[in-house]
mmCIF file of C-alpha atoms in Angstrom:
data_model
loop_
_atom_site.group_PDB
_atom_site.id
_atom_site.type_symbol
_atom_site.label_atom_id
_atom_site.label_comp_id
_atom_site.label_asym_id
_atom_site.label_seq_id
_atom_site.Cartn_x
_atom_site.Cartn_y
_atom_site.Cartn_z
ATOM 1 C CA UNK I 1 19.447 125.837 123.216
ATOM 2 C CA UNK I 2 20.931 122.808 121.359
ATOM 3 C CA UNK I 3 23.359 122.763 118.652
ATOM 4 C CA UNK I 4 21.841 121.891 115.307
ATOM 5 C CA UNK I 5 23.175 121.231 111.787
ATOM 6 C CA UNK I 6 24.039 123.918 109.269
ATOM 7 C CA UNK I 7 21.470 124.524 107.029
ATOM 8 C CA UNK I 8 21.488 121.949 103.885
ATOM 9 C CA UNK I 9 24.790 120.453 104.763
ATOM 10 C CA UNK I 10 24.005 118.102 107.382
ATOM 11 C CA UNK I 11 27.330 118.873 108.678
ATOM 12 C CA UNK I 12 28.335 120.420 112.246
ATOM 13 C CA UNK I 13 27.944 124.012 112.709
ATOM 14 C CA UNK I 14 30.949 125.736 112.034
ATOM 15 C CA UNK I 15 31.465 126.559 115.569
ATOM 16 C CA UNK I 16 32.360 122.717 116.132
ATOM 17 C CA UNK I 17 35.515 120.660 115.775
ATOM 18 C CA UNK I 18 35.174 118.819 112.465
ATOM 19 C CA UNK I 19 34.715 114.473 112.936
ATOM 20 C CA UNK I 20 38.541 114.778 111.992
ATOM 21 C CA UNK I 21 40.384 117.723 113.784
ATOM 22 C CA UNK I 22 43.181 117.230 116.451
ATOM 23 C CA UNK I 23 41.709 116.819 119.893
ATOM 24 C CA UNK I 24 43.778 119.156 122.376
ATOM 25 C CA UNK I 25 47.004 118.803 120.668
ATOM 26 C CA UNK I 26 47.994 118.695 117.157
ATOM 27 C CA UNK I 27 48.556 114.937 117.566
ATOM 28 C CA UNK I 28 45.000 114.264 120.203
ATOM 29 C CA UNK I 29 42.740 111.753 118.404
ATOM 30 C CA UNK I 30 45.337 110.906 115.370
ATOM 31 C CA UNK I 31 46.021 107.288 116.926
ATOM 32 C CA UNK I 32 42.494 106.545 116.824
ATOM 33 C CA UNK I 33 41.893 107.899 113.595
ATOM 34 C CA UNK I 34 44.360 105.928 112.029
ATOM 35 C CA UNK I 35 43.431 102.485 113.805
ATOM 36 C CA UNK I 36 39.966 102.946 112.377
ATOM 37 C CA UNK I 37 41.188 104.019 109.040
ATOM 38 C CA UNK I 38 44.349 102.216 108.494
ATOM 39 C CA UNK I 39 44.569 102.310 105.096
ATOM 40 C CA UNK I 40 44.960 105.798 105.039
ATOM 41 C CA UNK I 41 48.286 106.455 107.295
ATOM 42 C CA UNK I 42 51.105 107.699 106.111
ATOM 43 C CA UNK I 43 54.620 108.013 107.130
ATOM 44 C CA UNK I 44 57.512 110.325 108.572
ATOM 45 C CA UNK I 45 60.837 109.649 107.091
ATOM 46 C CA UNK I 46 64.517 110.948 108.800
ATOM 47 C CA UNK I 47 68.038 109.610 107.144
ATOM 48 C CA UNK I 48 67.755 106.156 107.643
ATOM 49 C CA UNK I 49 64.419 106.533 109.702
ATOM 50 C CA UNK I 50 60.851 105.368 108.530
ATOM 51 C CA UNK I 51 58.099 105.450 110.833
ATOM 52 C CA UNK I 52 54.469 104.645 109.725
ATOM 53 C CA UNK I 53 51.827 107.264 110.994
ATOM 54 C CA UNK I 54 49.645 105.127 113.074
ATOM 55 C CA UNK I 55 53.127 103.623 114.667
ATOM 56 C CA UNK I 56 54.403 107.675 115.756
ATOM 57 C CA UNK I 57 50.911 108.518 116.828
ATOM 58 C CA UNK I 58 50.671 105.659 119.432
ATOM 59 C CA UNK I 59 54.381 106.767 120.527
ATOM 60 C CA UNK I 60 53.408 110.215 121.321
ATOM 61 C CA UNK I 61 50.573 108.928 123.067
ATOM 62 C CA UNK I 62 52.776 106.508 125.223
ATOM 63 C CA UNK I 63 55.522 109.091 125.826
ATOM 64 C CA UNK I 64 52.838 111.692 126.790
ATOM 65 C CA UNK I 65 51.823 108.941 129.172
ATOM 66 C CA UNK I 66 55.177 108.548 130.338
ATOM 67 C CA UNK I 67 56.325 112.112 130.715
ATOM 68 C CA UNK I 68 53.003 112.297 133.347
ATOM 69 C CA UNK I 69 54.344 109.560 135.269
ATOM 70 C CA UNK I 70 57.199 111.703 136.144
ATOM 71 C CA UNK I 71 55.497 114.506 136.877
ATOM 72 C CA UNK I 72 55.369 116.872 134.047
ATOM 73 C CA UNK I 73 52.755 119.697 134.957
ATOM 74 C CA UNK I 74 50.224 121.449 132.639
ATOM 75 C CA UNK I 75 52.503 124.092 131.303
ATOM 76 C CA UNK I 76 55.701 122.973 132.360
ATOM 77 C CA UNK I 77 58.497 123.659 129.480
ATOM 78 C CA UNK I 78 60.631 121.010 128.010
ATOM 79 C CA UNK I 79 63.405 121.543 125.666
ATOM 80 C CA UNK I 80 64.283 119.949 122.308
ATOM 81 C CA UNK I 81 67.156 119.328 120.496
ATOM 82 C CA UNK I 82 67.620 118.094 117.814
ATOM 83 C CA UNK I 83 68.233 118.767 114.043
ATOM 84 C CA UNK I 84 64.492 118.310 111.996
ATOM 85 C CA UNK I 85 63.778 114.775 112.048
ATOM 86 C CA UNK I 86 61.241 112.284 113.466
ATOM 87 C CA UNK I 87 63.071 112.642 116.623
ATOM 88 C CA UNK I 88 62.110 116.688 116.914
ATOM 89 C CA UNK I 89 58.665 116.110 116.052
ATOM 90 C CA UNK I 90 58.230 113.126 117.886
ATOM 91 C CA UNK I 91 59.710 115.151 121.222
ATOM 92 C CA UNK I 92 57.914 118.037 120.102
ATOM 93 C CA UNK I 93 54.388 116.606 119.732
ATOM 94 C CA UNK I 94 54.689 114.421 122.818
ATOM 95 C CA UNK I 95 55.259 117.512 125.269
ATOM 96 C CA UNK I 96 52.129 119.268 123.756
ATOM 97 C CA UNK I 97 50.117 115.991 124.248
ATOM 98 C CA UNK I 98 50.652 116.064 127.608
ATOM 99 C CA UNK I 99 49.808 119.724 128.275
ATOM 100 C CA UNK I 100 53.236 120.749 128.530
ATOM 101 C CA UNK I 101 55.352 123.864 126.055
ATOM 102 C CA UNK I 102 57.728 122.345 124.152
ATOM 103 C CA UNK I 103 61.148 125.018 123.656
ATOM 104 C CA UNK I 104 62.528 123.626 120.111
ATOM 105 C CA UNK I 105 66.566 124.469 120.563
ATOM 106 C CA UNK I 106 67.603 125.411 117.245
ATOM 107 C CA UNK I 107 70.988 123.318 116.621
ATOM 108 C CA UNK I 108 72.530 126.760 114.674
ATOM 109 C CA UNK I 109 72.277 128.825 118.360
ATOM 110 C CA UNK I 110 75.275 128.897 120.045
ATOM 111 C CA UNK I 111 75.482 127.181 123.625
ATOM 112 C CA UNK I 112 74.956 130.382 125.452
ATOM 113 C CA UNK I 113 71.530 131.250 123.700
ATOM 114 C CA UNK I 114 70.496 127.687 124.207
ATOM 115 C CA UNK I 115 71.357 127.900 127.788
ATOM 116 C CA UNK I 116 69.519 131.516 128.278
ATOM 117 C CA UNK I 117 66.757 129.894 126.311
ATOM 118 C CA UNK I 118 66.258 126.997 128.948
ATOM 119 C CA UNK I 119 67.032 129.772 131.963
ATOM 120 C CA UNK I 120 64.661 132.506 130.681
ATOM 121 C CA UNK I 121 62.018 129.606 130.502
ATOM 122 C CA UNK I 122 62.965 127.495 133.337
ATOM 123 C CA UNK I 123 63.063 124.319 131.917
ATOM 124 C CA UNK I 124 63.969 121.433 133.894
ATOM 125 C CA UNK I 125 63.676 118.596 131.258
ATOM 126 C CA UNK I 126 65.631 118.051 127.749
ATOM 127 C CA UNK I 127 64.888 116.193 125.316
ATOM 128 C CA UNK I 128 67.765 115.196 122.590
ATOM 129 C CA UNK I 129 69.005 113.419 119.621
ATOM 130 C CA UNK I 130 71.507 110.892 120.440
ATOM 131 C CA UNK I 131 74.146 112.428 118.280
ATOM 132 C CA UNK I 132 73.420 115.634 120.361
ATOM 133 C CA UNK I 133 73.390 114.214 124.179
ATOM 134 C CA UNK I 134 77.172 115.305 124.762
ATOM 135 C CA UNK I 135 75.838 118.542 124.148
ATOM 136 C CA UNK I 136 72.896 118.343 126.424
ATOM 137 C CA UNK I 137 74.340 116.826 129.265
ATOM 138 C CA UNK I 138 76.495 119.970 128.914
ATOM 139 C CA UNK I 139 73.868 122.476 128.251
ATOM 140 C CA UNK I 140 72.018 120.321 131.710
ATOM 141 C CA UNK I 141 75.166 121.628 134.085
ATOM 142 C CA UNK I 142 74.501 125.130 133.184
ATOM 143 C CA UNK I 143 71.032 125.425 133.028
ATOM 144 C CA UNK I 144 68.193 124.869 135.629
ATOM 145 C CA UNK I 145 67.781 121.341 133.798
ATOM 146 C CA UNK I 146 67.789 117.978 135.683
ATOM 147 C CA UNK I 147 66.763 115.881 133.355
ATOM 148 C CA UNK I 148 67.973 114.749 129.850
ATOM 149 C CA UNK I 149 65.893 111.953 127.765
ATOM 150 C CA UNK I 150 68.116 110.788 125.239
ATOM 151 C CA UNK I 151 66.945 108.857 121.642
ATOM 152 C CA UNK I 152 70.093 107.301 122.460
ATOM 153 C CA UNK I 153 71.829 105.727 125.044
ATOM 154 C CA UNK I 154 74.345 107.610 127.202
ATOM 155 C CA UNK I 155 75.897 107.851 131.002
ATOM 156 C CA UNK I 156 73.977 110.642 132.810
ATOM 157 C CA UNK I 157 70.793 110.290 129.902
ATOM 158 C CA UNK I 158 67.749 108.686 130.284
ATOM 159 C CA UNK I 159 66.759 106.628 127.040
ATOM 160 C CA UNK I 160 63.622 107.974 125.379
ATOM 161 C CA UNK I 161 62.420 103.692 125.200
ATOM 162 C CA UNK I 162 61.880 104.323 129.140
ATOM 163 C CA UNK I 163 58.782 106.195 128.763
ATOM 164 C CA UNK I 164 56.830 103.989 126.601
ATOM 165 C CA UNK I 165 56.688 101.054 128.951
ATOM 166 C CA UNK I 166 53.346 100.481 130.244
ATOM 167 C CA UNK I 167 51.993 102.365 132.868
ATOM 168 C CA UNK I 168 52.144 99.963 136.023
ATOM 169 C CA UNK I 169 48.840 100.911 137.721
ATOM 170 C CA UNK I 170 46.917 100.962 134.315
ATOM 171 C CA UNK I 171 46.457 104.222 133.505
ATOM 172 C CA UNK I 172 45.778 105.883 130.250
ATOM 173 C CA UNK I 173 46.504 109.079 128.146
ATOM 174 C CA UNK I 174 43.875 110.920 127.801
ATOM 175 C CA UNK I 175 44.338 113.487 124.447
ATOM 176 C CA UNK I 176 41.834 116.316 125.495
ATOM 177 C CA UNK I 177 43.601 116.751 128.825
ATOM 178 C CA UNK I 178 46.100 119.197 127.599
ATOM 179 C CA UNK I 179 43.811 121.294 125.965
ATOM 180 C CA UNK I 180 44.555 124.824 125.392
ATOM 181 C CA UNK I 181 47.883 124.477 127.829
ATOM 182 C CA UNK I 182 49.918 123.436 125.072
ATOM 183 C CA UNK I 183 51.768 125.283 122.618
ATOM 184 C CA UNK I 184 55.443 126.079 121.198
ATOM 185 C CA UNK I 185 57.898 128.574 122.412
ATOM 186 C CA UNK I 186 60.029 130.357 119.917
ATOM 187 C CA UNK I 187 63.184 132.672 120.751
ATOM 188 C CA UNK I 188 65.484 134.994 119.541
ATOM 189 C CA UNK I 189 68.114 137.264 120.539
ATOM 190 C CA UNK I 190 67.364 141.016 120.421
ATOM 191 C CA UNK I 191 69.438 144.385 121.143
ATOM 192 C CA UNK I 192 67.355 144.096 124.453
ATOM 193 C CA UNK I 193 68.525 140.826 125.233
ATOM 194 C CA UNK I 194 66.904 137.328 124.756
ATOM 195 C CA UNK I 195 62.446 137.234 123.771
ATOM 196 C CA UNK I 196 60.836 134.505 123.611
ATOM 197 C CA UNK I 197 57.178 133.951 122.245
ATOM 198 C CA UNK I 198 54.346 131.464 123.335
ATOM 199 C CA UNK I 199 52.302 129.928 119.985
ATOM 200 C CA UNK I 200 49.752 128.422 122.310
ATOM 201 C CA UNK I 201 47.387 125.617 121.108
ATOM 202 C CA UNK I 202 44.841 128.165 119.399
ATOM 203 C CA UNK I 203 47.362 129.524 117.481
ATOM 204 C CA UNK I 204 48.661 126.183 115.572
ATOM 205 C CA UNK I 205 45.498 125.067 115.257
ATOM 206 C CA UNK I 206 44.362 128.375 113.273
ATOM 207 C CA UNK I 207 48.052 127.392 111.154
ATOM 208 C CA UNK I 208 46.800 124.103 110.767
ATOM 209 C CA UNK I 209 43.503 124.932 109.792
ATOM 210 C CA UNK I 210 44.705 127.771 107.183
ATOM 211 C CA UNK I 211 47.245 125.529 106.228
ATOM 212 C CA UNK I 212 44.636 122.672 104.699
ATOM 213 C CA UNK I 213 42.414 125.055 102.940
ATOM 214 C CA UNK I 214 45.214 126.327 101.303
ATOM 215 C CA UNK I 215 47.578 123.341 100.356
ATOM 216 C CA UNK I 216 44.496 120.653 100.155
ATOM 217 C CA UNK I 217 47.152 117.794 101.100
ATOM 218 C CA UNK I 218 46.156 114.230 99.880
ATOM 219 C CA UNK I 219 47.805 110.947 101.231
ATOM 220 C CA UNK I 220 49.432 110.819 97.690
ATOM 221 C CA UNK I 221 51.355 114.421 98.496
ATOM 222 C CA UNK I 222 54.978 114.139 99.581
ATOM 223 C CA UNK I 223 55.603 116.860 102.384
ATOM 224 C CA UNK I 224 59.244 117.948 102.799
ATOM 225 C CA UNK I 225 60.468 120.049 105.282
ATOM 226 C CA UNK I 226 63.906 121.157 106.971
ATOM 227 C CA UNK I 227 65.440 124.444 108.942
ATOM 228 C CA UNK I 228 63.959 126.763 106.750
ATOM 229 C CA UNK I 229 60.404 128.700 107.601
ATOM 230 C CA UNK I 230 59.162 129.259 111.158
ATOM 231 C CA UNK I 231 59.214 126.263 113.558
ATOM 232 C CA UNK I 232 55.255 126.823 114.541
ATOM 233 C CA UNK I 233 54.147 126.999 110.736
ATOM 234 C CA UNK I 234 56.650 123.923 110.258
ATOM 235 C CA UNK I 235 55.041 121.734 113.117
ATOM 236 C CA UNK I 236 51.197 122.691 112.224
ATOM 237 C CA UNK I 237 52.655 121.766 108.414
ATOM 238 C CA UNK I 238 53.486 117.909 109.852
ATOM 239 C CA UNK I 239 51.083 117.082 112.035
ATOM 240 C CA UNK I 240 48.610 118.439 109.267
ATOM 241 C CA UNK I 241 50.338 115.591 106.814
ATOM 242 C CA UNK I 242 49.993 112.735 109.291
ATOM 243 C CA UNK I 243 46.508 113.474 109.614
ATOM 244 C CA UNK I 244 45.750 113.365 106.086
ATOM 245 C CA UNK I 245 47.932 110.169 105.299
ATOM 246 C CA UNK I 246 50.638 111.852 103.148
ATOM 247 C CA UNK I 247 54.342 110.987 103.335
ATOM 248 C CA UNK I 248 56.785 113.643 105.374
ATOM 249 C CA UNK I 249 60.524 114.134 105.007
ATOM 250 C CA UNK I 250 61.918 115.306 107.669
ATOM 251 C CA UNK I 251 65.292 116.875 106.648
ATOM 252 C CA UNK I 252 67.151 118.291 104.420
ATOM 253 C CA UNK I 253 69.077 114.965 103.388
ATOM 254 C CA UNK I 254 66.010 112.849 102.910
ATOM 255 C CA UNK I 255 65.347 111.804 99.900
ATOM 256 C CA UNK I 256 61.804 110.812 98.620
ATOM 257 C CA UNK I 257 59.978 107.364 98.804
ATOM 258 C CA UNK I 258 61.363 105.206 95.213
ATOM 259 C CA UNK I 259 59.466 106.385 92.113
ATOM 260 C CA UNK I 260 57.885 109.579 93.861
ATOM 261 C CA UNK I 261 58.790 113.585 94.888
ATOM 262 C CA UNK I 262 58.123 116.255 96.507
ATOM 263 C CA UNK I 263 55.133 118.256 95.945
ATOM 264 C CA UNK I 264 54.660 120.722 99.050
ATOM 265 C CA UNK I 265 57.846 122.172 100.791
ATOM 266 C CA UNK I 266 58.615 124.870 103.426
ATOM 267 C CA UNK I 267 60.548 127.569 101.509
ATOM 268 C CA UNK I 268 60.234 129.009 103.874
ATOM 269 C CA UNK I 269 56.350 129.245 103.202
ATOM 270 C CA UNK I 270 54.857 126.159 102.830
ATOM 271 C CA UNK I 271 53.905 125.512 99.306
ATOM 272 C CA UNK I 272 53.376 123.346 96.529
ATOM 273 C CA UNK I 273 55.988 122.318 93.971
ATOM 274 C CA UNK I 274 54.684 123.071 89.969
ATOM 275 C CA UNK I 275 56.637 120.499 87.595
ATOM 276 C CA UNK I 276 56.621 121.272 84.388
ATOM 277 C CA UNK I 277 54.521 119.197 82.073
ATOM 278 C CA UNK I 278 56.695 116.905 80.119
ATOM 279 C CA UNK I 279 54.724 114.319 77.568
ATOM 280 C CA UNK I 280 51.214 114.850 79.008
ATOM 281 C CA UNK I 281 52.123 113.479 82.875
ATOM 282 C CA UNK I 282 53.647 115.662 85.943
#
């Protein structure tokens, strides 16, 4: 039996992916979206880092091409580090994309957690900040990893630049081809010794989903967010703003576009920021 419209609405039933949901990752289909609609990108902004939507989207998708090339396996698990920035999210969506689990290092663990954290998960491939490559070259001689991508350059470190050249025999990402493989793995230490958690692909997308009935983002809202909340919730919260066009700071120490602010933050629950009325404008 076919799939109809709802009743009335002349909409999709509500059963299928709405015209503008992520496609197999948080990230699958934003490209496109924005090169159709480019007046309605936004932007992720680091210290000193501005990226326009549309340009980040086509990097994940290149990465995610790139990361294939060497052989990164549905469900293989990467780590990240690096503080929140464009960098983390740009590592951290590009691993999904390609079908892999991205392990988000938080940069407050001590070496030994991070290194249980890439043994207990057996990841062979790291993916760091340049400011933090010392540290994962280090973290890469006592783990199971044999391969650090650096945003950087370093001895030892392969630069992140290398996998966004152009695949030589022509082939192309495909964003549905990670679907449902994907996902984020949290950790923490216990009494019992180190757990980790899998926040597969159906799980951010029910985040993202409750996440813009509830907050309604516009591209005129100003996203912030930094080390505080949950790193799934956080990640759902970003990739949510690119797709509506709105600006994200990523960071504690970035400061807003000139002449706007904040209006949603993680604290640690995403929200939205109430100014008080002064003269009849907000």
């Amino acid at each position: 039996m076919g799939v109809g419209l709802s009743s009335g609405t002349g909409r999709p039933g509500r059963h299928l992916p709405r015209r503008d949901d992520p496609i197999g990752s948080l990230t699958g289909g934003l490209y496109e979206r924005l090169r159709l609609r480019p007046a309605r990108g936004g932007s992720i902004r680091g210290t000193g880092q501005r990226v326009d939507s549309r340009s980040f989207a086509a990097k994940v998708e290149q990465a995610a091409s790139g990361l294939s090339r060497r052989g990164l396996c549905f469900g293989d698990v990467v780590g990240i580090l690096a503080p929140v920035s464009p960098d983390r999210f740009l590592a951290t969506y590009t691993v999904m994309a390609v079908g892999g689990r991205a392990l988000p290092l938080s940069t407050a663990s001590d070496p030994d957690t991070q290194c249980a954290a890439l043994s207990e998960t057996d990841a062979r491939l790291l993916l760091v900040s340049a400011d933090l490559t010392p540290a994962a070259l280090e973290l890469a001689e006592r783990s199971r990893v044999r391969q650090v991508i650096t945003f950087g350059r370093a001895l030892g470190a392969t630069t992140f630049d290398e996998l966004l050249r152009p695949s030589p025999d022509g082939s192309c990402y495909n964003p549905t081809r990670g679907l449902f493989d994907n996902g984020i793995l949290g950790y923490e230490r216990t009494s019992g010794g180190l757990l980790t958690t899998l926040y597969p692909h159906n799980d951010l997308m029910a985040r993202f989903s409750r996440l813009r009935e509830r907050l309604e983002l516009t591209a005129d809202d100003v996203v912030a967010v930094d080390e505080r909340g949950d790193e799934a919730t956080r990640v759902a919260l970003v990739a949510l703003a690119l797709w509506t066009g709105a600006c994200v700071l990523a960071g504690a120490e970035c400061p807003p576009p000139e002449g706007r602010r904040v209006t949603v933050r993680c604290a640690p629950e995403p929200e939205r920021i109430a100014y008080p009325e002064v003269d009849g404008a907000y």
